[in-house]
Amino acid sequence: MNTATAAMRLGLAAACLASAICAADEALLPGDALRDASGPTPSKPTLAVPGGFERGWEKQPPMIPHPIDKYNIDLRQNGCLKCHSPATFEVAKAPKVGDSHFLDRDGVKLDHLAPRRYFCTQCHAAQTGAIPLVDNVFEGG
Ligand code: HEC
Ligand code: HEC
């Protein structure tokens, strides 16, 4: 085998290796709608999901069914409470924060939101309404 042939074989081997990796990628991402515009209706993620999401189990923090990018939570303000606090929820037609959010860690009821419940997004996450990339086989309890 001369040097040129050896170099060519090496090149081919590298190409095969690269395509093997690409093939593995394809297998991991079956959501063709994301790449193939001619396929079935592509996934259109939306952050507004009227009616909200079912809970997987009783004590699950419910997923957030609306966009939250405009609401800040910092030392001075908590945008979520503009709609979800006991004082505002009726006007905003929003569900009130859970009663558990007023209990301190010893279960004592406070007359204000418990500090450990202040950072809402520590437990509640926004969820897009999109075609899942992979099947979710989780079964709630
Ligand atoms: C402008 C008013 C408004 C603001 C601000 C707001 N929400 Fe909401 N939120 C709503 C309304 C209205 C619903 C009910 C929507 C529905 O069920 O379709 C809701 C639903 C929810 C739910 C679902 C409750 C359940 O029982 O399923 C969660 C969790 C939630 N919001 C968390 C948050 C968090 C966290 C923030 C701040 C980052 C926030 N919201 C800011 C109005 C608001
Ligand atoms: C430490 C975790 C945690 C934090 C922080 C937290 N929550 Fe929750 N939240 C939960 C859990 C768990 C539930 C469901 C069980 C319950 O009601 O306690 C819940 C329930 C809710 C519900 C539904 C209440 C109902 O009666 O169905 C709303 C609305 C909500 N939270 C909003 C908020 C908002 C707004 C904040 C921030 C001010 C917040 N939560 C902070 C864990 C949390």
Coordinates of N, CA, C and O and ligand atoms in Angstrom, one line a residue:
M1 N 0.8 -1.2 0.0 CA 0.0 0.0 0.0 C 0.9 1.3 0.0 O 1.8 1.4 0.8
N2 N 0.7 2.1 -1.0 CA 1.5 3.4 -1.0 C 0.9 4.4 0.0 O -0.2 4.2 0.5
T3 N 1.6 5.4 0.2 CA 1.2 6.4 1.2 C -0.1 7.1 0.9 O -0.9 7.3 1.8
A4 N -0.3 7.3 -0.4 CA -1.5 8.0 -0.9 C -2.7 7.1 -0.5 O -3.7 7.6 0.0
T5 N -2.7 5.8 -0.8 CA -3.8 4.9 -0.5 C -4.1 4.9 1.0 O -5.2 4.9 1.4
A6 N -3.0 4.8 1.7 CA -3.1 4.7 3.2 C -3.9 6.0 3.7 O -4.8 5.9 4.5
A7 N -3.4 7.1 3.2 CA -4.1 8.4 3.6 C -5.5 8.4 3.2 O -6.4 8.8 4.0
M8 N -5.9 7.8 2.0 CA -7.3 7.8 1.6 C -8.1 6.9 2.5 O -9.2 7.3 2.9
R9 N -7.5 5.8 2.9 CA -8.3 4.9 3.7 C -8.5 5.5 5.1 O -9.6 5.4 5.7
L10 N -7.5 6.2 5.6 CA -7.7 6.9 6.9 C -8.8 7.9 6.8 O -9.6 8.0 7.7
G11 N -8.8 8.6 5.7 CA -9.8 9.7 5.5 C -11.2 9.0 5.5 O -12.2 9.5 6.1
L12 N -11.4 7.9 4.8 CA -12.7 7.2 4.7 C -13.1 6.8 6.1 O -14.3 6.9 6.5
A13 N -12.2 6.2 6.8 CA -12.5 5.7 8.2 C -13.0 6.9 9.0 O -14.0 6.8 9.7
A14 N -12.4 8.1 8.9 CA -12.8 9.2 9.7 C -14.2 9.6 9.3 O -15.1 9.9 10.1
A15 N -14.5 9.6 8.0 CA -15.8 10.0 7.5 C -16.9 9.0 8.0 O -18.0 9.4 8.5
C16 N -16.6 7.7 8.0 CA -17.6 6.7 8.5 C -17.8 7.0 10.0 O -19.0 6.9 10.4
L17 N -16.8 7.3 10.7 CA -16.9 7.5 12.2 C -17.9 8.7 12.4 O -18.8 8.7 13.2
A18 N -17.6 9.8 11.6 CA -18.5 11.0 11.7 C -19.9 10.7 11.4 O -20.8 11.1 12.1
S19 N -20.2 9.9 10.3 CA -21.6 9.6 10.0 C -22.2 8.7 11.0 O -23.4 8.7 11.2
A20 N -21.4 7.8 11.6 CA -22.0 6.9 12.7 C -22.5 7.8 13.8 O -23.5 7.6 14.4
I21 N -21.7 8.8 14.1 CA -22.1 9.7 15.2 C -23.4 10.4 14.8 O -24.4 10.6 15.6
C22 N -23.5 10.9 13.5 CA -24.7 11.6 13.1 C -25.9 10.7 13.1 O -26.9 11.1 13.6
A23 N -25.7 9.4 12.8 CA -26.8 8.4 12.8 C -27.3 8.3 14.2 O -28.5 8.2 14.5
A24 N -26.4 8.3 15.2 CA -26.8 8.1 16.6 C -27.6 9.3 17.0 O -28.6 9.2 17.7
D25 N -27.2 10.5 16.5 CA -28.0 11.7 16.8 C -29.4 11.6 16.3 O -30.3 12.0 17.0
E26 N -29.6 11.1 15.1 CA -30.9 11.0 14.5 C -31.8 10.1 15.4 O -32.9 10.5 15.7
A27 N -31.2 9.0 15.9 CA -32.0 8.1 16.7 C -32.4 8.8 18.0 O -33.5 8.5 18.6
L28 N -31.6 9.7 18.5 CA -31.9 10.3 19.8 C -33.0 11.4 19.7 O -33.7 11.7 20.6
L29 N -33.2 11.9 18.5 CA -34.1 13.0 18.3 C -35.2 12.7 17.3 O -35.1 13.0 16.1
P30 N -36.2 11.9 17.6 CA -37.2 11.5 16.7 C -38.2 12.7 16.2 O -39.0 12.5 15.4
G31 N -38.0 13.8 16.9 CA -39.0 14.9 16.5 C -38.7 15.5 15.2 O -38.3 16.6 15.0
D32 N -39.0 14.8 14.1 CA -38.7 15.2 12.7 C -39.4 16.5 12.4 O -38.8 17.3 11.6
A33 N -40.5 16.8 13.0 CA -41.2 18.1 12.7 C -40.3 19.3 13.0 O -40.5 20.3 12.3
L34 N -39.3 19.1 13.9 CA -38.5 20.2 14.2 C -37.5 20.6 13.0 O -37.1 21.7 12.8
R35 N -37.2 19.5 12.2 CA -36.2 19.8 11.1 C -36.8 19.8 9.8 O -36.3 20.4 8.9
D36 N -37.9 19.0 9.6 CA -38.4 18.8 8.3 C -39.7 19.6 8.1 O -40.8 19.2 8.5
A37 N -39.6 20.7 7.4 CA -40.7 21.6 7.3 C -41.8 21.0 6.4 O -43.0 21.4 6.5
S38 N -41.5 20.0 5.6 CA -42.5 19.4 4.7 C -43.3 18.3 5.5 O -44.3 17.8 5.0
G39 N -42.9 18.0 6.7 CA -43.5 16.9 7.4 C -44.9 17.4 8.0 O -45.4 18.4 7.6
P40 N -45.4 16.6 8.9 CA -46.7 17.0 9.5 C -46.5 18.3 10.3 O -45.4 18.8 10.5
T41 N -47.6 18.9 10.6 CA -47.6 20.2 11.3 C -46.5 20.3 12.3 O -46.4 19.5 13.2
P42 N -45.6 21.3 12.1 CA -44.4 21.3 13.0 C -44.8 21.7 14.4 O -45.9 22.4 14.5
S43 N -44.0 21.4 15.3 CA -44.3 21.7 16.7 C -44.2 23.2 16.8 O -43.2 23.8 16.5
K44 N -45.3 23.8 17.3 CA -45.3 25.2 17.6 C -45.3 25.4 19.1 O -46.4 25.4 19.7
P45 N -44.2 25.6 19.7 CA -44.3 25.8 21.2 C -45.0 27.0 21.6 O -44.9 28.0 20.9
T46 N -45.8 26.9 22.6 CA -46.5 28.1 23.1 C -46.4 28.0 24.6 O -46.4 26.9 25.2
L47 N -46.4 29.2 25.2 CA -46.3 29.2 26.7 C -47.6 29.5 27.3 O -47.7 29.6 28.5
A48 N -48.7 29.6 26.5 CA -50.0 29.9 27.1 C -50.8 28.6 26.9 O -51.1 28.2 25.8
V49 N -51.1 27.9 28.0 CA -51.8 26.7 27.9 C -53.1 26.8 28.8 O -53.0 26.5 30.0
P50 N -54.2 27.3 28.2 CA -55.4 27.6 29.0 C -55.8 26.3 29.8 O -55.8 25.2 29.2
G51 N -56.2 26.5 31.0 CA -56.7 25.3 31.8 C -55.6 24.7 32.6 O -55.8 23.9 33.5
G52 N -54.3 25.0 32.2 CA -53.2 24.5 33.0 C -52.9 23.0 32.7 O -53.4 22.4 31.8
F53 N -52.0 22.5 33.6 CA -51.6 21.1 33.4 C -52.1 20.2 34.5 O -52.2 20.7 35.7
E54 N -52.4 19.0 34.2 CA -52.7 18.0 35.3 C -51.5 17.8 36.2 O -50.4 17.9 35.7
R55 N -51.8 17.6 37.5 CA -50.7 17.3 38.4 C -50.4 15.8 38.3 O -51.3 15.0 38.3
G56 N -49.1 15.5 38.4 CA -48.7 14.1 38.4 C -49.0 13.4 39.7 O -49.2 12.2 39.8
W57 N -48.9 14.2 40.8 CA -49.2 13.6 42.1 C -49.7 14.8 43.0 O -49.5 16.0 42.7
E58 N -50.3 14.5 44.1 CA -51.1 15.5 44.9 C -50.2 16.7 45.3 O -50.7 17.8 45.2
K59 N -49.0 16.4 45.8 CA -48.2 17.5 46.3 C -47.3 18.1 45.3 O -46.3 18.8 45.6
Q60 N -47.5 17.9 44.0 CA -46.7 18.4 43.0 C -46.9 19.9 42.8 O -48.1 20.3 42.8
P61 N -45.9 20.7 42.8 CA -46.1 22.2 42.5 C -46.7 22.2 41.1 O -46.0 21.8 40.2
P62 N -47.9 22.8 40.9 CA -48.4 22.8 39.5 C -47.5 23.6 38.5 O -46.9 24.5 38.9
M63 N -47.4 23.1 37.3 CA -46.7 23.8 36.3 C -47.4 25.1 35.9 O -48.6 25.2 36.1
I64 N -46.6 26.0 35.4 CA -47.1 27.4 35.1 C -47.7 27.4 33.7 O -46.9 27.1 32.8
P65 N -48.9 27.7 33.5 CA -49.5 27.6 32.2 C -49.5 28.9 31.4 O -50.3 29.1 30.5
H66 N -48.6 29.8 31.8 CA -48.6 31.1 31.0 C -47.1 31.6 31.0 O -46.3 31.1 31.8
P67 N -46.8 32.5 30.1 CA -45.4 33.0 30.0 C -45.1 33.8 31.3 O -46.0 34.4 31.9
I68 N -43.8 33.8 31.7 CA -43.4 34.5 32.9 C -42.2 35.4 32.7 O -41.7 36.0 33.7
D69 N -41.8 35.6 31.4 CA -40.6 36.4 31.2 C -40.8 37.8 31.6 O -39.8 38.5 31.8
K70 N -42.0 38.3 31.8 CA -42.1 39.8 32.1 C -42.3 40.0 33.6 O -42.4 41.1 34.1
Y71 N -42.3 38.9 34.4 CA -42.4 39.1 35.9 C -41.1 38.8 36.6 O -40.5 37.8 36.5
N72 N -40.7 39.9 37.3 CA -39.4 39.7 38.1 C -39.7 39.3 39.5 O -40.7 39.6 40.1
I73 N -38.8 38.5 40.0 CA -38.8 38.2 41.5 C -37.5 38.6 42.0 O -36.4 38.0 41.6
D74 N -37.5 39.7 42.8 CA -36.2 40.1 43.4 C -36.5 40.6 44.8 O -37.7 40.5 45.3
L75 N -35.5 41.2 45.5 CA -35.7 41.7 46.9 C -36.9 42.7 47.0 O -37.6 42.7 48.0
R76 N -37.0 43.5 46.0 CA -38.0 44.6 46.1 C -39.4 44.3 45.6 O -40.4 44.8 46.0
Q77 N -39.5 43.3 44.6 CA -40.8 43.0 44.0 C -40.9 41.6 43.7 O -39.9 40.9 43.4
N78 N -42.2 41.1 43.7 CA -42.5 39.8 43.2 C -43.6 39.9 42.3 O -44.8 40.0 42.7
G79 N -43.3 39.8 41.0 CA -44.3 40.0 39.9 C -45.5 39.0 40.0 O -46.6 39.3 39.6
C80 N -45.2 37.8 40.5 CA -46.2 36.8 40.6 C -47.3 37.1 41.5 O -48.5 36.8 41.3
L81 N -47.0 37.9 42.6 CA -48.0 38.2 43.6 C -48.9 39.3 43.1 O -50.0 39.5 43.8
K82 N -48.6 39.9 42.0 CA -49.6 40.9 41.5 C -50.9 40.2 41.1 O -51.9 40.8 40.9
C83 N -50.8 38.9 40.8 CA -52.0 38.2 40.5 C -52.4 37.0 41.4 O -53.5 36.6 41.5
H84 N -51.4 36.5 42.1 CA -51.6 35.3 42.9 C -51.7 35.5 44.4 O -51.9 34.5 45.1
S85 N -51.6 36.7 44.9 CA -51.6 36.9 46.3 C -53.1 36.9 46.8 O -54.0 37.1 46.0
P86 N -53.3 36.7 48.1 CA -54.7 36.7 48.6 C -55.4 38.0 48.3 O -56.6 38.0 48.1
A87 N -54.6 39.1 48.2 CA -55.2 40.4 48.0 C -55.6 40.7 46.6 O -56.4 41.5 46.2
T88 N -54.9 39.9 45.6 CA -55.1 40.3 44.2 C -55.7 39.2 43.4 O -56.2 39.5 42.3
F89 N -55.8 38.0 43.9 CA -56.2 36.9 43.0 C -57.6 37.0 42.4 O -57.9 36.6 41.3
E90 N -58.5 37.6 43.2 CA -59.9 37.7 42.7 C -60.0 38.6 41.5 O -60.6 38.2 40.5
V91 N -59.4 39.8 41.6 CA -59.4 40.7 40.5 C -58.7 40.1 39.3 O -59.2 40.3 38.1
A92 N -57.6 39.5 39.5 CA -56.8 38.9 38.4 C -57.4 37.6 37.9 O -56.9 37.1 36.9
K93 N -58.4 37.1 38.6 CA -59.0 35.8 38.2 C -58.0 34.7 38.1 O -58.0 33.9 37.1
A94 N -57.0 34.7 39.0 CA -55.9 33.7 39.0 C -56.1 32.8 40.3 O -56.7 33.3 41.2
P95 N -55.6 31.6 40.2 CA -55.7 30.8 41.4 C -54.8 31.4 42.5 O -53.7 31.9 42.2
K96 N -55.3 31.4 43.8 CA -54.5 31.9 44.9 C -53.4 31.0 45.3 O -53.5 29.8 45.1
V97 N -52.2 31.5 45.7 CA -51.2 30.7 46.2 C -51.7 29.7 47.2 O -52.6 30.0 48.0
G98 N -51.2 28.5 47.2 CA -51.7 27.4 48.1 C -51.6 27.9 49.6 O -50.7 28.7 49.9
D99 N -52.5 27.3 50.4 CA -52.5 27.7 51.8 C -51.2 27.3 52.5 O -50.7 27.9 53.4
S100 N -50.5 26.2 51.9 CA -49.3 25.8 52.5 C -48.2 26.9 52.4 O -47.2 26.8 53.1
H101 N -48.4 27.9 51.5 CA -47.4 28.9 51.3 C -47.4 29.9 52.4 O -46.5 30.8 52.4
F102 N -48.3 29.7 53.4 CA -48.3 30.6 54.5 C -47.8 30.0 55.8 O -47.9 30.5 56.9
L103 N -47.3 28.7 55.7 CA -46.9 28.0 56.8 C -45.3 28.1 56.9 O -44.7 28.0 55.9
D104 N -44.8 28.3 58.1 CA -43.4 28.3 58.3 C -42.9 26.8 58.3 O -43.7 25.9 58.3
R105 N -41.7 26.6 58.5 CA -41.2 25.2 58.4 C -41.7 24.3 59.6 O -41.6 23.1 59.5
D106 N -42.2 25.0 60.7 CA -42.7 24.2 61.8 C -44.2 24.0 61.6 O -44.9 23.5 62.5
G107 N -44.8 24.5 60.5 CA -46.2 24.3 60.3 C -47.1 25.4 60.9 O -48.3 25.3 61.0
V108 N -46.4 26.4 61.4 CA -47.1 27.5 62.1 C -47.6 28.5 61.0 O -46.9 28.9 60.1
K109 N -49.0 28.9 61.1 CA -49.5 29.7 60.1 C -49.1 31.2 60.3 O -49.2 31.7 61.4
L110 N -48.6 31.8 59.2 CA -48.1 33.2 59.3 C -49.2 34.1 58.6 O -50.0 33.6 57.9
D111 N -49.1 35.4 58.9 CA -50.1 36.3 58.3 C -49.5 36.9 57.0 O -50.1 37.8 56.4
H112 N -48.4 36.3 56.5 CA -47.8 36.7 55.2 C -47.2 35.5 54.6 O -47.1 34.5 55.2
L113 N -46.9 35.7 53.3 CA -46.3 34.5 52.6 C -45.0 34.1 53.3 O -44.2 34.9 53.7
A114 N -44.8 32.8 53.4 CA -43.6 32.3 54.1 C -42.4 32.6 53.2 O -42.5 32.4 52.0
P115 N -41.3 33.1 53.8 CA -40.1 33.4 53.0 C -39.7 32.3 52.2 O -39.2 32.5 51.1
R116 N -39.8 31.0 52.6 CA -39.3 29.9 51.8 C -40.2 29.7 50.6 O -39.9 28.8 49.8
R117 N -41.3 30.4 50.5 CA -42.1 30.3 49.3 C -42.0 31.5 48.4 O -42.8 31.7 47.5
Y118 N -41.1 32.4 48.7 CA -41.0 33.7 48.0 C -40.6 33.5 46.5 O -41.1 34.1 45.6
F119 N -39.6 32.7 46.3 CA -39.0 32.5 45.0 C -39.8 31.4 44.2 O -39.4 30.2 44.2
C120 N -41.0 31.8 43.7 CA -42.0 30.9 43.1 C -41.3 29.9 42.1 O -41.7 28.7 42.1
T121 N -40.4 30.4 41.3 CA -39.9 29.5 40.2 C -38.9 28.5 40.7 O -38.4 27.7 39.9
Q122 N -38.6 28.6 42.0 CA -37.8 27.5 42.6 C -38.5 26.2 42.5 O -37.9 25.1 42.4
C123 N -39.9 26.3 42.6 CA -40.7 25.0 42.6 C -41.6 25.0 41.3 O -41.9 23.9 40.8
H124 N -42.1 26.1 40.9 CA -43.0 26.1 39.8 C -42.3 26.5 38.5 O -41.5 27.4 38.5
A125 N -42.5 25.6 37.5 CA -41.8 25.9 36.2 C -42.8 26.1 35.1 O -43.9 25.5 35.1
A126 N -42.4 27.0 34.2 CA -43.3 27.2 33.0 C -43.1 25.9 32.1 O -42.0 25.4 32.1
Q127 N -44.1 25.6 31.4 CA -44.0 24.4 30.6 C -44.6 24.7 29.2 O -45.6 25.3 29.1
T128 N -43.8 24.5 28.1 CA -44.3 24.8 26.8 C -45.3 23.7 26.4 O -45.2 22.6 26.7
G129 N -46.4 24.2 25.7 CA -47.3 23.3 25.0 C -46.7 22.9 23.7 O -47.0 23.6 22.7
A130 N -45.9 21.9 23.6 CA -45.2 21.5 22.3 C -45.3 20.0 22.2 O -45.4 19.3 23.2
I131 N -45.1 19.6 20.9 CA -45.0 18.1 20.7 C -43.8 17.6 21.4 O -42.7 18.1 21.1
P132 N -43.9 16.6 22.3 CA -42.7 16.2 23.1 C -41.7 15.5 22.1 O -42.1 14.9 21.2
L133 N -40.4 15.8 22.3 CA -39.3 15.2 21.5 C -39.2 13.7 21.7 O -38.9 12.9 20.8
V134 N -39.5 13.3 23.0 CA -39.4 11.9 23.3 C -40.7 11.5 24.1 O -41.2 12.4 24.8
D135 N -41.1 10.3 24.1 CA -42.3 9.9 24.8 C -42.0 10.0 26.3 O -40.9 9.6 26.8
N136 N -42.9 10.5 27.1 CA -42.8 10.6 28.5 C -43.6 9.4 29.1 O -44.8 9.3 29.0
V137 N -42.9 8.5 29.7 CA -43.6 7.3 30.3 C -43.8 7.4 31.8 O -44.2 6.4 32.4
F138 N -43.6 8.6 32.3 CA -43.8 8.8 33.8 C -45.3 8.6 34.1 O -46.2 9.1 33.4
E139 N -45.6 7.8 35.1 CA -47.0 7.6 35.6 C -47.1 8.3 36.9 O -46.4 7.9 37.9
G140 N -48.1 9.2 37.0 CA -48.3 9.9 38.3 C -48.9 9.0 39.3 O -49.4 7.9 39.0
G141 N -48.8 9.4 40.6 CA -49.3 8.6 41.7 C -50.5 9.3 42.4 O -50.9 10.4 42.0
Ligands
HEC1 C1 -51.2 38.9 35.1 C2 -51.6 37.9 36.1 C3 -50.6 36.8 36.5 C4 -49.3 36.9 36.8 C5 -48.4 38.2 37.0 C6 -48.8 35.6 37.1 N1 -49.9 34.7 36.9 FE1 -49.8 32.7 37.3 N2 -51.7 32.5 36.6 C7 -52.5 33.5 36.2 C8 -53.8 33.0 35.8 C9 -55.0 33.8 35.3 C10 -53.7 31.6 35.9 C11 -54.8 30.6 35.6 C12 -54.6 30.2 34.1 C13 -55.3 29.0 33.6 O1 -55.5 28.1 34.4 O2 -55.5 28.9 32.4 C14 -52.4 31.3 36.4 C15 -52.0 30.0 36.7 C16 -50.7 29.8 37.4 C17 -50.3 28.5 37.9 C18 -51.1 27.2 37.8 C19 -51.9 26.9 39.1 C20 -52.6 25.6 39.0 O3 -53.3 25.2 40.0 O4 -52.6 24.9 38.0 C21 -49.1 28.6 38.5 C22 -48.3 27.6 39.2 C23 -48.7 30.0 38.3 N3 -49.7 30.7 37.7 C24 -47.6 30.6 38.8 C25 -47.1 31.9 38.5 C26 -45.8 32.4 38.8 C27 -44.7 31.5 39.4 C28 -45.8 33.7 38.4 C29 -44.6 34.6 38.5 C30 -43.4 34.2 37.8 C31 -47.1 34.0 37.9 N4 -47.9 32.9 38.0 C32 -47.5 35.3 37.5 C33 -52.2 34.9 36.3 C34 -51.0 35.4 36.5
HEC2 C1 -40.9 25.4 48.0 C2 -41.8 25.1 46.8 C3 -42.8 26.2 46.4 C4 -42.6 27.6 46.3 C5 -41.3 28.4 46.5 C6 -43.8 28.1 45.8 N1 -44.7 27.1 45.6 FE1 -46.6 27.3 44.9 N2 -47.0 25.3 45.3 C7 -46.1 24.4 45.8 C8 -46.7 23.1 45.9 C9 -46.0 21.8 46.4 C10 -48.1 23.3 45.6 C11 -49.2 22.2 45.6 C12 -49.6 21.8 46.9 C13 -49.9 23.0 47.8 O1 -50.9 23.7 47.5 O2 -49.2 23.2 48.7 C14 -48.2 24.7 45.2 C15 -49.4 25.3 44.8 C16 -49.5 26.5 44.2 C17 -50.7 27.0 43.5 C18 -52.0 26.3 43.4 C19 -52.8 26.5 44.6 C20 -54.1 25.7 44.7 O3 -54.9 25.9 45.6 O4 -54.3 24.8 43.8 C21 -50.4 28.3 43.1 C22 -51.3 29.2 42.4 C23 -49.0 28.6 43.5 N3 -48.5 27.5 44.2 C24 -48.4 29.8 43.3 C25 -47.1 30.1 43.8 C26 -46.5 31.4 43.7 C27 -47.2 32.6 43.0 C28 -45.4 31.3 44.4 C29 -44.4 32.5 44.7 C30 -44.9 33.6 45.5 C31 -45.2 30.0 44.9 N4 -46.3 29.2 44.5 C32 -44.1 29.5 45.5 C33 -44.7 24.7 46.0 C34 -44.1 25.9 46.0

